[in-house]
Short mmCIF file of C-alpha atoms in Angstrom, two decimals:
data_model
loop_
_atom_site.label_atom_id
_atom_site.label_comp_id
_atom_site.label_asym_id
_atom_site.label_seq_id
_atom_site.Cartn_x
_atom_site.Cartn_y
_atom_site.Cartn_z
CA MET A 1 -0.30 -104.40 -189.52
CA ARG A 2 0.44 -105.93 -186.30
CA LYS A 3 -2.08 -107.47 -183.88
CA GLN A 4 -3.80 -106.63 -184.19
CA THR A 5 -4.88 -107.90 -187.50
CA ARG A 6 -3.72 -109.85 -184.73
CA ARG A 7 -6.59 -110.85 -183.65
CA ARG A 8 -7.48 -113.13 -182.31
CA LEU A 9 -7.29 -116.34 -180.42
CA GLY A 10 -7.55 -118.90 -183.08
CA SER A 11 -10.00 -119.67 -185.81
CA THR A 12 -13.71 -120.04 -185.72
CA VAL A 13 -15.16 -122.30 -183.06
CA LEU A 14 -16.06 -124.79 -185.76
CA ALA A 15 -12.50 -125.04 -186.99
CA VAL A 16 -11.15 -125.34 -183.47
CA MET A 17 -13.53 -128.10 -182.54
CA MET A 18 -12.79 -129.90 -185.81
CA SER A 19 -9.12 -129.76 -184.97
CA LEU A 20 -9.71 -131.16 -181.52
CA ALA A 21 -11.88 -133.94 -182.77
CA MET A 22 -10.12 -134.95 -185.97
CA VAL A 23 -6.53 -134.76 -184.87
CA ALA A 24 -7.09 -136.45 -181.55
CA CYS A 25 -8.28 -139.48 -183.43
CA SER A 26 -5.26 -139.70 -185.66
CA SER A 27 -2.17 -138.45 -183.85
CA ASN A 28 0.09 -139.52 -181.08
CA THR A 29 2.24 -137.23 -178.99
CA GLY A 30 5.06 -139.69 -178.51
CA GLY A 31 8.13 -138.77 -176.49
CA SER A 32 10.96 -136.37 -177.17
CA VAL A 33 13.70 -137.53 -179.49
CA ASP A 34 17.47 -137.28 -179.47
CA VAL A 35 18.10 -134.46 -181.93
CA ASP A 36 21.64 -135.62 -182.52
CA GLU A 37 20.20 -138.64 -184.27
CA LYS A 38 18.33 -136.27 -186.63
CA SER A 39 21.16 -133.85 -187.32
CA LYS A 40 21.69 -133.94 -191.08
CA GLY A 41 22.70 -130.47 -192.22
CA ALA A 42 23.07 -129.15 -188.66
CA MET A 43 26.07 -127.11 -187.57
CA GLU A 44 28.30 -128.99 -185.18
CA SER A 45 29.09 -125.83 -183.25
CA TYR A 46 26.30 -123.26 -183.05
CA GLY A 47 25.89 -120.63 -180.34
CA VAL A 48 24.89 -117.05 -179.59
CA GLY A 49 26.25 -114.73 -182.25
CA ASP A 50 26.75 -117.46 -184.84
CA THR A 51 25.19 -117.25 -188.29
CA PHE A 52 23.37 -120.45 -189.14
CA LYS A 53 24.29 -122.13 -192.38
CA ALA A 54 23.28 -125.73 -193.03
CA THR A 55 26.23 -127.97 -193.85
CA GLU A 56 24.25 -129.18 -196.86
CA PRO A 57 21.20 -127.65 -198.59
CA PHE A 58 17.66 -128.77 -197.78
CA ASP A 59 14.07 -127.64 -198.36
CA LEU A 60 11.74 -126.65 -195.54
CA SER A 61 7.96 -126.40 -195.78
CA ILE A 62 6.31 -123.37 -194.18
CA LEU A 63 2.80 -121.94 -193.93
CA TYR A 64 2.66 -118.42 -195.33
CA SER A 65 0.02 -115.81 -194.46
CA ASP A 66 -0.40 -113.75 -197.62
CA HIS A 67 -1.05 -110.08 -196.91
CA PRO A 68 -3.20 -108.27 -199.51
CA ILE A 69 -1.14 -105.07 -199.26
CA TYR A 70 2.14 -106.87 -199.98
CA PRO A 71 1.18 -110.15 -201.69
CA TYR A 72 3.60 -113.06 -201.94
CA LYS A 73 6.18 -113.07 -204.72
CA GLN A 74 8.28 -116.13 -205.38
CA ASP A 75 11.22 -114.04 -206.60
CA TRP A 76 11.47 -111.78 -203.54
CA LEU A 77 15.00 -110.93 -202.44
CA LEU A 78 13.95 -112.21 -199.00
CA PHE A 79 13.67 -115.83 -200.17
CA LYS A 80 16.73 -115.62 -202.40
CA LYS A 81 18.92 -114.39 -199.56
CA ILE A 82 17.55 -116.88 -197.04
CA SER A 83 18.67 -119.66 -199.37
CA GLU A 84 22.07 -118.07 -199.95
CA LEU A 85 22.75 -117.32 -196.28
CA THR A 86 21.45 -120.50 -194.69
CA ASN A 87 21.38 -123.21 -197.37
CA VAL A 88 17.66 -123.60 -196.55
CA THR A 89 15.11 -123.17 -199.32
CA LEU A 90 11.66 -122.38 -198.00
CA GLN A 91 8.71 -124.12 -199.64
CA PRO A 92 5.68 -121.99 -198.70
CA THR A 93 2.06 -123.04 -198.65
CA ILE A 94 0.30 -119.76 -199.48
CA VAL A 95 -2.88 -118.94 -197.56
CA PRO A 96 -4.78 -115.62 -197.77
CA MET A 97 -4.43 -113.68 -194.53
CA SER A 98 -8.22 -113.52 -194.15
CA ASP A 99 -8.45 -117.32 -194.09
CA TYR A 100 -5.23 -118.04 -192.24
CA SER A 101 -6.59 -119.16 -188.86
CA GLN A 102 -9.22 -121.48 -190.29
CA LYS A 103 -6.92 -122.90 -192.97
CA ARG A 104 -4.22 -123.50 -190.38
CA SER A 105 -6.65 -125.48 -188.25
CA LEU A 106 -7.82 -127.57 -191.17
CA LEU A 107 -4.29 -128.34 -192.35
CA ILE A 108 -3.20 -129.38 -188.87
CA SER A 109 -6.29 -131.52 -188.34
CA SER A 110 -5.82 -133.30 -191.66
CA GLY A 111 -2.13 -133.93 -191.03
CA ASP A 112 -1.18 -131.90 -194.13
CA ALA A 113 0.31 -128.87 -192.40
CA PRO A 114 3.82 -127.73 -193.33
CA LEU A 115 6.54 -128.34 -190.75
CA VAL A 116 6.77 -124.64 -189.79
CA ILE A 117 3.66 -122.65 -188.88
CA PRO A 118 4.40 -118.96 -188.22
CA LYS A 119 1.96 -116.17 -187.39
CA THR A 120 0.62 -118.03 -184.35
CA TYR A 121 -0.31 -115.94 -181.32
CA PRO A 122 0.18 -117.39 -177.83
CA GLY A 123 -3.06 -119.20 -177.01
CA GLU A 124 -3.82 -120.20 -180.58
CA GLU A 125 -1.80 -123.38 -180.13
CA ALA A 126 -4.03 -124.69 -177.32
CA PRO A 127 -6.59 -126.57 -179.49
CA PHE A 128 -3.85 -128.69 -181.03
CA VAL A 129 -1.98 -129.75 -177.91
CA SER A 130 -4.01 -132.81 -176.95
CA SER A 131 -3.68 -134.43 -180.35
CA GLY A 132 0.09 -134.37 -180.46
CA ALA A 133 -0.07 -132.66 -183.84
CA ILE A 134 2.33 -129.91 -182.77
CA LEU A 135 5.73 -130.16 -181.16
CA PRO A 136 6.26 -129.46 -177.45
CA ILE A 137 9.00 -127.04 -178.37
CA SER A 138 10.02 -126.46 -174.76
CA ASP A 139 11.65 -129.92 -174.87
CA TYR A 140 14.16 -128.62 -177.42
CA ILE A 141 15.04 -125.09 -176.29
CA ASP A 142 18.61 -126.19 -175.53
CA GLN A 143 19.08 -126.37 -179.30
CA MET A 144 18.08 -122.69 -179.65
CA PRO A 145 20.81 -120.55 -178.06
CA HIS A 146 19.55 -117.18 -179.30
CA PHE A 147 16.06 -117.82 -177.97
CA LYS A 148 17.45 -118.91 -174.59
CA ASP A 149 19.77 -115.91 -174.43
CA LYS A 150 17.00 -113.37 -174.97
CA VAL A 151 14.71 -115.06 -172.46
CA GLU A 152 17.41 -114.94 -169.81
CA LYS A 153 18.75 -111.48 -170.70
CA TRP A 154 15.32 -109.85 -170.78
CA GLY A 155 13.82 -111.77 -167.85
CA LEU A 156 11.00 -113.33 -169.86
CA GLN A 157 10.68 -116.49 -167.77
CA ASP A 158 7.42 -115.43 -166.11
CA GLU A 159 5.80 -114.58 -169.43
CA LEU A 160 6.84 -117.94 -170.86
CA GLU A 161 5.42 -119.62 -167.79
CA GLY A 162 2.00 -118.48 -168.93
CA LEU A 163 2.38 -120.56 -172.10
CA ARG A 164 2.83 -123.86 -170.29
CA GLN A 165 0.11 -126.44 -170.59
CA GLU A 166 -0.90 -128.80 -167.80
CA ASP A 167 1.93 -131.16 -168.81
CA GLY A 168 4.39 -128.37 -167.98
CA LYS A 169 5.41 -127.85 -171.60
CA TYR A 170 4.77 -125.07 -174.09
CA TYR A 171 3.97 -125.59 -177.74
CA VAL A 172 4.53 -122.23 -179.39
CA LEU A 173 7.73 -120.21 -179.80
CA PRO A 174 6.56 -116.64 -179.28
CA GLY A 175 8.20 -113.59 -180.74
CA LEU A 176 10.22 -111.93 -177.98
CA HIS A 177 10.33 -108.20 -177.35
CA GLU A 178 12.76 -106.48 -175.03
CA ALA A 179 9.99 -104.24 -173.70
CA VAL A 180 6.22 -103.79 -173.98
CA TRP A 181 5.44 -101.49 -176.87
CA PRO A 182 2.03 -99.96 -177.59
CA ASP A 183 0.84 -99.44 -181.14
CA TYR A 184 -2.90 -98.75 -181.33
CA THR A 185 -4.45 -95.56 -180.03
CA LEU A 186 -6.65 -92.69 -181.22
CA ILE A 187 -5.61 -90.64 -184.25
CA VAL A 188 -6.88 -87.06 -183.95
CA ARG A 189 -7.15 -84.02 -186.24
CA THR A 190 -4.77 -81.96 -184.13
CA ASP A 191 -5.07 -79.01 -186.53
CA ILE A 192 -8.71 -78.68 -185.43
CA LEU A 193 -7.58 -78.65 -181.80
CA GLU A 194 -4.91 -76.02 -182.46
CA LYS A 195 -7.24 -73.84 -184.51
CA HIS A 196 -9.74 -73.61 -181.65
CA ASN A 197 -7.20 -73.63 -178.82
CA ILE A 198 -8.39 -77.01 -177.53
CA ALA A 199 -5.94 -79.06 -175.48
CA VAL A 200 -5.07 -82.59 -176.58
CA PRO A 201 -7.11 -84.94 -174.35
CA THR A 202 -5.21 -87.12 -171.89
CA THR A 203 -8.18 -88.92 -170.30
CA TRP A 204 -11.45 -90.37 -171.58
CA ASP A 205 -13.35 -87.64 -169.72
CA GLU A 206 -11.26 -85.00 -171.47
CA LEU A 207 -11.92 -86.73 -174.80
CA TYR A 208 -15.66 -86.44 -174.14
CA THR A 209 -15.26 -82.69 -173.61
CA VAL A 210 -13.17 -82.35 -176.78
CA LEU A 211 -15.73 -84.28 -178.84
CA LYS A 212 -18.51 -82.03 -177.51
CA GLN A 213 -16.55 -78.94 -178.53
CA MET A 214 -15.93 -80.40 -182.00
CA LYS A 215 -19.64 -81.11 -182.41
CA GLU A 216 -20.54 -77.57 -181.39
CA LEU A 217 -18.02 -76.09 -183.81
CA TYR A 218 -18.89 -78.46 -186.66
CA PRO A 219 -22.54 -79.49 -186.15
CA ASP A 220 -22.69 -81.49 -189.40
CA SER A 221 -19.71 -83.63 -188.43
CA ILE A 222 -19.52 -86.93 -186.60
CA PRO A 223 -16.54 -86.20 -184.32
CA PHE A 224 -15.58 -89.84 -183.70
CA SER A 225 -16.19 -92.47 -186.38
CA ASP A 226 -14.20 -95.62 -185.78
CA ARG A 227 -12.84 -98.64 -187.64
CA PHE A 228 -12.07 -102.26 -186.63
CA GLN A 229 -15.74 -102.60 -185.60
CA PHE A 230 -14.70 -100.60 -182.49
CA ASN A 231 -12.68 -103.58 -181.17
CA SER A 232 -9.40 -101.71 -180.89
CA THR A 233 -10.93 -98.76 -179.06
CA LEU A 234 -12.73 -101.08 -176.65
CA ASN A 235 -9.42 -102.85 -176.05
CA ILE A 236 -7.41 -99.74 -175.16
CA ALA A 237 -10.28 -98.20 -173.19
CA ALA A 238 -11.01 -101.35 -171.20
CA THR A 239 -7.54 -101.35 -169.66
CA SER A 240 -7.93 -97.85 -168.27
CA PHE A 241 -11.42 -98.72 -167.01
CA GLY A 242 -10.00 -101.76 -165.21
CA THR A 243 -11.60 -104.43 -167.36
CA LYS A 244 -11.27 -106.31 -170.66
CA ALA A 245 -13.07 -105.88 -173.97
CA GLY A 246 -12.65 -105.81 -177.73
CA TRP A 247 -9.45 -107.29 -179.09
CA GLY A 248 -8.18 -107.77 -175.55
CA PHE A 249 -11.19 -109.75 -174.36
CA ASN A 250 -9.45 -113.11 -174.81
CA ASN A 251 -11.07 -115.56 -172.37
CA GLY A 252 -13.14 -112.83 -170.72
CA LEU A 253 -11.47 -113.34 -167.34
CA SER A 254 -9.92 -110.52 -165.32
CA TYR A 255 -7.49 -111.26 -162.51
CA LYS A 256 -8.12 -109.34 -159.27
CA GLU A 257 -4.92 -109.13 -157.25
CA GLU A 258 -6.68 -108.00 -154.07
CA SER A 259 -8.76 -111.19 -153.92
CA ASP A 260 -6.25 -113.36 -155.81
CA GLU A 261 -8.89 -114.73 -158.13
CA PHE A 262 -10.39 -114.35 -161.57
CA VAL A 263 -13.77 -112.77 -162.30
CA TYR A 264 -15.75 -112.58 -165.52
CA ALA A 265 -14.98 -109.09 -166.79
CA PRO A 266 -18.37 -108.26 -168.40
CA ALA A 267 -20.14 -108.88 -165.09
CA THR A 268 -18.16 -106.23 -163.20
CA GLU A 269 -18.89 -102.64 -162.27
CA GLU A 270 -15.84 -101.58 -164.27
CA TYR A 271 -17.33 -103.02 -167.45
CA LYS A 272 -20.59 -101.25 -166.76
CA GLN A 273 -18.77 -97.91 -166.34
CA MET A 274 -17.10 -98.41 -169.70
CA LEU A 275 -20.45 -99.14 -171.35
CA GLU A 276 -21.98 -96.04 -169.74
CA TYR A 277 -19.18 -93.88 -171.12
CA PHE A 278 -19.52 -94.97 -174.73
CA ASN A 279 -23.31 -95.00 -174.53
CA LYS A 280 -23.09 -91.33 -173.52
CA LEU A 281 -20.97 -90.58 -176.60
CA VAL A 282 -23.52 -92.26 -178.86
CA ASN A 283 -26.52 -90.58 -177.22
CA GLU A 284 -24.99 -87.13 -177.67
CA GLY A 285 -24.06 -87.71 -181.32
CA LEU A 286 -20.33 -87.72 -180.61
CA LEU A 287 -19.67 -91.33 -181.64
CA ASP A 288 -20.85 -92.69 -184.97
CA LYS A 289 -23.22 -95.63 -184.52
CA GLU A 290 -21.81 -97.12 -187.71
CA SER A 291 -18.45 -97.54 -185.95
CA PHE A 292 -19.58 -101.02 -184.91
CA THR A 293 -20.64 -102.25 -188.33
CA GLN A 294 -18.89 -100.26 -191.08
CA ASP A 295 -15.86 -101.69 -192.82
CA ASP A 296 -12.47 -100.06 -192.40
CA ASP A 297 -12.56 -98.29 -195.75
CA GLN A 298 -15.84 -96.57 -194.90
CA ALA A 299 -14.46 -95.34 -191.58
CA SER A 300 -11.23 -94.19 -193.22
CA GLN A 301 -13.09 -92.26 -195.92
CA LYS A 302 -15.05 -90.30 -193.34
CA PHE A 303 -11.79 -89.37 -191.62
CA VAL A 304 -9.76 -88.47 -194.70
CA ASN A 305 -12.64 -86.46 -196.20
CA GLY A 306 -13.03 -84.36 -193.05
CA LYS A 307 -16.41 -85.76 -191.99
CA SER A 308 -14.93 -87.10 -188.73
CA PHE A 309 -11.98 -85.98 -186.62
CA VAL A 310 -11.08 -89.03 -184.50
CA ILE A 311 -10.38 -92.64 -185.49
CA ASN A 312 -8.47 -95.57 -184.00
CA GLY A 313 -5.26 -96.66 -185.67
CA ASN A 314 -1.57 -97.40 -185.42
CA SER A 315 1.76 -96.28 -186.85
CA GLN A 316 0.92 -97.68 -190.27
CA THR A 317 -2.62 -96.35 -190.59
CA VAL A 318 -1.61 -92.81 -189.60
CA VAL A 319 0.79 -92.78 -192.56
CA MET A 320 -1.88 -94.15 -194.92
CA HIS A 321 -4.42 -91.57 -193.69
CA ARG A 322 -1.91 -88.77 -194.16
CA ASN A 323 -1.16 -89.87 -197.72
CA ASP A 324 -4.87 -90.06 -198.56
CA MET A 325 -5.62 -86.70 -196.93
CA ASN A 326 -2.92 -85.04 -199.01
CA LYS A 327 -5.16 -85.92 -201.96
CA THR A 328 -8.57 -85.13 -200.42
CA LEU A 329 -7.82 -82.08 -198.24
CA GLY A 330 -4.57 -80.93 -199.79
CA GLU A 331 -1.07 -81.10 -198.36
CA GLY A 332 -0.60 -78.57 -195.58
CA ASN A 333 -4.33 -78.15 -194.96
CA PHE A 334 -4.54 -80.58 -192.05
CA GLU A 335 -2.55 -82.18 -189.25
CA ILE A 336 -3.15 -85.56 -187.67
CA SER A 337 -1.37 -87.29 -184.80
CA LYS A 338 -1.52 -90.37 -182.64
CA ILE A 339 -2.26 -89.26 -179.08
CA THR A 340 -1.24 -91.12 -175.95
CA VAL A 341 -3.91 -93.60 -174.92
CA PRO A 342 -6.34 -91.75 -172.63
CA GLY A 343 -6.34 -92.58 -168.94
CA GLY A 344 -9.46 -93.66 -167.10
CA PRO A 345 -10.84 -94.70 -163.73
CA ALA A 346 -8.07 -97.27 -163.33
CA GLY A 347 -5.42 -94.61 -163.98
CA HIS A 348 -2.86 -94.06 -166.69
CA VAL A 349 -2.12 -97.69 -167.36
CA MET A 350 -1.53 -99.91 -170.33
CA SER A 351 -1.60 -103.63 -170.78
CA GLY A 352 0.60 -105.57 -173.06
CA SER A 353 2.85 -108.51 -173.38
CA ARG A 354 6.44 -108.81 -174.50
CA LEU A 355 5.41 -111.96 -176.32
CA GLU A 356 4.42 -111.56 -179.97
CA ASN A 357 2.95 -113.93 -182.47
CA GLY A 358 5.40 -116.73 -183.10
CA VAL A 359 5.99 -120.17 -184.54
CA MET A 360 4.56 -123.65 -184.09
CA LEU A 361 6.30 -126.73 -185.44
CA THR A 362 4.29 -129.78 -186.41
CA SER A 363 5.25 -133.00 -184.68
CA LYS A 364 6.30 -134.46 -188.01
CA VAL A 365 9.43 -132.34 -187.74
CA LYS A 366 10.79 -134.91 -185.26
CA ASP A 367 10.87 -137.45 -188.07
CA SER A 368 12.91 -135.23 -190.34
CA GLU A 369 16.56 -136.11 -190.76
CA HIS A 370 17.13 -132.32 -190.61
CA PHE A 371 15.36 -131.84 -187.26
CA LYS A 372 18.35 -130.32 -185.46
CA ALA A 373 19.18 -128.09 -188.42
CA ILE A 374 15.58 -126.86 -188.56
CA LEU A 375 15.73 -125.86 -184.90
CA GLN A 376 18.97 -123.99 -185.53
CA PHE A 377 17.49 -122.28 -188.59
CA ILE A 378 14.37 -121.13 -186.73
CA ASP A 379 16.52 -119.92 -183.84
CA TRP A 380 18.75 -117.84 -186.13
CA LEU A 381 16.04 -116.33 -188.35
CA TYR A 382 13.53 -115.46 -185.61
CA TYR A 383 15.69 -114.88 -182.52
CA SER A 384 19.24 -113.83 -183.40
CA ASP A 385 20.02 -110.12 -183.68
CA GLU A 386 21.37 -110.79 -187.16
CA GLY A 387 18.32 -112.72 -188.32
CA GLN A 388 15.89 -110.17 -186.91
CA GLU A 389 17.72 -107.29 -188.56
CA PHE A 390 17.71 -109.20 -191.84
CA ALA A 391 13.98 -109.95 -191.67
CA LYS A 392 13.19 -106.28 -191.01
CA TRP A 393 15.73 -104.28 -193.00
CA GLY A 394 16.80 -106.71 -195.70
CA VAL A 395 20.32 -106.85 -197.10
CA GLU A 396 22.92 -104.23 -196.31
CA GLY A 397 23.96 -102.50 -199.51
CA GLU A 398 20.92 -103.74 -201.41
CA THR A 399 18.00 -102.37 -199.36
CA TYR A 400 19.71 -100.27 -196.68
CA THR A 401 22.98 -98.83 -195.48
CA LYS A 402 24.40 -98.85 -191.96
CA GLU A 403 26.82 -96.29 -190.60
CA ASN A 404 27.81 -95.93 -186.94
CA GLY A 405 24.96 -98.27 -186.07
CA VAL A 406 22.36 -96.12 -187.86
CA ARG A 407 20.40 -97.88 -190.61
CA LYS A 408 18.98 -96.00 -193.56
CA LEU A 409 16.89 -97.25 -196.46
CA LEU A 410 18.33 -96.74 -199.91
CA ASP A 411 17.03 -93.61 -201.62
CA ASP A 412 14.50 -95.42 -203.83
CA ILE A 413 13.04 -97.64 -201.07
CA ASN A 414 10.26 -96.68 -198.65
CA TYR A 415 8.69 -98.39 -195.66
CA ASN A 416 5.68 -97.01 -193.82
CA GLY A 417 6.62 -93.38 -194.45
CA LEU A 418 10.23 -93.86 -193.31
CA ASN A 419 11.52 -92.64 -196.68
CA PRO A 420 8.51 -91.05 -198.45
CA ARG A 421 10.50 -90.25 -201.60
CA GLY A 422 11.17 -93.93 -202.23
CA THR A 423 9.24 -95.43 -205.13
CA LYS A 424 9.74 -99.06 -204.09
CA ASP A 425 8.16 -100.53 -200.97
CA LEU A 426 10.41 -102.71 -198.80
CA ARG A 427 7.56 -105.19 -198.32
CA ILE A 428 5.93 -105.17 -201.76
CA GLU A 429 9.09 -105.28 -203.87
CA TYR A 430 11.50 -107.17 -201.62
CA GLY A 431 9.45 -109.14 -199.05
CA PHE A 432 11.10 -107.75 -195.90
CA SER A 433 9.31 -106.40 -192.80
CA GLY A 434 6.29 -108.61 -193.40
CA GLY A 435 4.30 -110.30 -190.68
CA VAL A 436 5.51 -113.86 -191.30
CA PHE A 437 9.16 -113.35 -190.32
CA ALA A 438 9.74 -109.87 -188.89
CA TYR A 439 8.69 -109.52 -185.28
CA GLY A 440 10.35 -109.38 -181.90
CA GLY A 441 13.75 -107.99 -181.04
CA THR A 442 15.46 -105.22 -179.18
CA THR A 443 13.81 -101.87 -178.59
CA GLU A 444 16.61 -100.31 -180.65
CA LEU A 445 15.74 -102.49 -183.65
CA LEU A 446 12.03 -101.80 -183.21
CA HIS A 447 12.58 -98.05 -183.04
CA SER A 448 14.98 -98.13 -185.99
CA MET A 449 11.99 -98.52 -188.34
CA PHE A 450 9.86 -95.89 -186.64
CA THR A 451 9.42 -92.34 -187.83
CA GLU A 452 10.41 -89.58 -185.40
CA GLU A 453 6.70 -89.04 -184.80
CA GLU A 454 6.22 -92.67 -183.73
CA ILE A 455 9.29 -92.61 -181.47
CA ARG A 456 7.83 -89.56 -179.69
CA PHE A 457 4.59 -91.47 -179.19
CA GLN A 458 6.46 -94.46 -177.75
CA GLU A 459 8.47 -92.23 -175.41
CA ASP A 460 5.35 -90.39 -174.25
CA MET A 461 3.60 -93.68 -173.51
CA LYS A 462 6.62 -94.92 -171.58
CA LYS A 463 6.78 -91.72 -169.51
CA THR A 464 3.08 -91.41 -168.74
CA LYS A 465 1.81 -94.99 -168.47
CA THR A 466 2.30 -97.81 -165.99
CA VAL A 467 2.51 -101.26 -167.57
CA LEU A 468 0.19 -103.73 -165.88
CA PRO A 469 1.61 -107.20 -165.16
CA PRO A 470 0.19 -110.08 -167.21
CA ASP A 471 -2.50 -112.23 -165.65
CA PRO A 472 -1.26 -115.46 -164.08
CA PRO A 473 -1.68 -118.62 -166.16
CA ILE A 474 -4.57 -121.08 -166.02
CA PRO A 475 -3.07 -124.37 -167.25
CA TYR A 476 -6.13 -126.47 -168.11
CA SER A 477 -5.97 -130.16 -168.83
CA VAL A 478 -7.20 -131.26 -172.26
CA GLU A 479 -10.66 -132.10 -170.97
CA GLU A 480 -10.89 -128.94 -168.89
CA ARG A 481 -9.84 -126.76 -171.80
CA GLU A 482 -12.53 -128.26 -173.97
CA ARG A 483 -15.06 -127.69 -171.20
CA ALA A 484 -13.86 -124.11 -170.71
CA THR A 485 -14.19 -123.48 -174.45
CA LEU A 486 -17.71 -124.86 -174.51
CA LEU A 487 -18.63 -122.59 -171.60
CA SER A 488 -16.81 -119.45 -172.70
CA THR A 489 -17.87 -119.38 -176.34
CA PRO A 490 -21.61 -118.74 -175.80
CA LEU A 491 -20.77 -116.37 -172.95
CA LYS A 492 -18.60 -114.28 -175.24
CA ASP A 493 -21.17 -114.33 -178.02
CA TYR A 494 -23.86 -113.13 -175.63
CA THR A 495 -21.53 -110.50 -174.19
CA ASP A 496 -20.67 -109.18 -177.65
CA GLN A 497 -24.33 -108.90 -178.58
CA ASN A 498 -25.27 -107.03 -175.42
CA THR A 499 -22.18 -104.83 -175.35
CA LEU A 500 -23.30 -103.49 -178.71
CA LYS A 501 -26.90 -103.09 -177.55
CA PHE A 502 -25.91 -101.26 -174.36
CA ILE A 503 -23.56 -98.84 -176.14
CA LEU A 504 -26.02 -98.09 -178.95
CA GLY A 505 -28.89 -97.65 -176.50
CA GLU A 506 -30.84 -100.59 -177.89
CA ARG A 507 -30.87 -101.98 -174.36
CA SER A 508 -31.07 -99.77 -171.29
CA LEU A 509 -28.14 -99.87 -168.89
CA SER A 510 -30.71 -100.08 -166.10
CA GLU A 511 -30.87 -103.75 -167.15
CA PHE A 512 -27.18 -104.39 -166.51
CA ASP A 513 -27.87 -106.47 -163.38
CA LYS A 514 -30.36 -108.49 -165.39
CA PHE A 515 -27.67 -109.02 -168.03
CA VAL A 516 -25.31 -110.36 -165.36
CA GLU A 517 -27.99 -112.77 -164.21
CA GLU A 518 -28.45 -113.90 -167.81
CA LEU A 519 -24.71 -114.65 -167.94
CA ARG A 520 -25.08 -116.73 -164.80
CA ASN A 521 -27.89 -118.68 -166.41
CA GLN A 522 -25.51 -119.45 -169.29
CA GLY A 523 -22.85 -120.96 -167.05
CA MET A 524 -20.72 -117.97 -166.06
CA ASP A 525 -20.24 -119.08 -162.46
CA THR A 526 -19.25 -122.59 -163.52
CA TYR A 527 -16.74 -121.15 -165.98
CA VAL A 528 -15.19 -118.83 -163.39
CA GLU A 529 -15.07 -121.58 -160.75
CA LEU A 530 -13.26 -123.89 -163.16
CA ALA A 531 -10.71 -121.19 -163.96
CA ASN A 532 -10.07 -120.35 -160.30
CA LYS A 533 -9.77 -124.03 -159.38
CA LYS A 534 -7.08 -124.56 -162.01
CA TYR A 535 -5.31 -121.33 -161.06
CA LYS A 536 -5.20 -122.33 -157.38
CA GLU A 537 -3.84 -125.76 -158.28
CA TYR A 538 -1.18 -124.17 -160.43
CA LYS A 539 -0.22 -121.72 -157.70
CA GLU A 540 0.02 -124.48 -155.09
CA SER A 541 2.20 -126.57 -157.37
CA LYS A 542 4.54 -123.62 -157.90
CA ASP A 543 4.70 -122.93 -154.16
CA ASN A 544 5.63 -126.58 -153.50
CA GLN A 545 8.43 -126.68 -156.04
#
């Protein structure tokens, strides 16, 4: 899954602070180097449309996030073909996906990290900037023609601007998408709606009405029992309520265009309205209280066994639920669908970035005699049309065919329900379309691996939703970032605790103003003032350029 296993900014606070402390003592940023002096194996002429192939073979160390659904196999066709096509043999350090963020921090802080560190979301690089442990990749973008081409062609300069640190550089190469694409939403038993002539809800208020009708029709059911500890639902709901929560909470700051400043989202009226809505669902028995504590399997079992009718998910989970429900309810005895994300008080809007998780390079890469070749390799694999197609679809003739631009998996290969008759999974058996290499790209490539059902969802979202612009950047200095982290971490912890209490009714919403005052006592105003100060400085510097 995407994101949203994404999720979220970095490792535990302990690991982050260890990284800050340990690496800062041992590393030195140094200056940029002349890549032509480190060009062993590099192509002399390499530009947009070129296939990278090192002029002589070399090994390249890489951190690998091992997914439990498609665990690492050394003999995957993916690795074999990378070596054949590029003359680069990857040497992975395997880390379980569940431990990836913390292990990444520890490896970087100890100086033992591989040269290439994928699966890094924008923002996760921040703790390592001050130490010099990771490369300021923006110094070397001229060596990456495919990356540059997509940034310019798709107008991604403003999004990249948000990655820049106070020194004006950015330290992570994000995955690049041509357009914002939504994935997570509510999955609903649409057969129940059709049977009782109930319209598919398009707003959160309509969802409330639908859940009430479901409860009346099926009194022993729990209409809405959620997974992901409710973080995905809070994320998609918060946008349409005009605030931030769940997976999208990030730093807790919301930008208000009308006042041109940031506010702390949980202290706003919009956040309170969102809490009131979900508290109402809980109080009326429409939302399962266990949604906030149960593991994903428990939530899924309630849904696939017909004990609940609504759950959060994405294009992958809807396929998994359908397969499981064929066994529990019987094929043809149910119908489930992803619905467009409900609109709310803020309208029919969606947030999102065209930047995906991407790649960090450790500073040690500058010392490699293959430095230039490594940059070319990363550029081809992650940012060229050819490399992105390869990472997703595999090898033409061996995993898929292509005719008149239309790709089709071979008859015995399946991916996420794209070819249900296939007995071999593209990820499990071959290593393609995993989260370490396959992200970003054109909308055409993205849609090429979607079912017709998912394409309809994407088109409906595009037609009915307005994409909100990303918040402007807050480029902290090293010291200010550490201070902001020390302020924001307890604020978020306290917010999380009370968000749960308010929704479950363990704390009355009549105490919301008291809660806001408690946030102030924990440094909220100082945190917001620091953020706005840095934002204003950034804005003034841009205006003076």
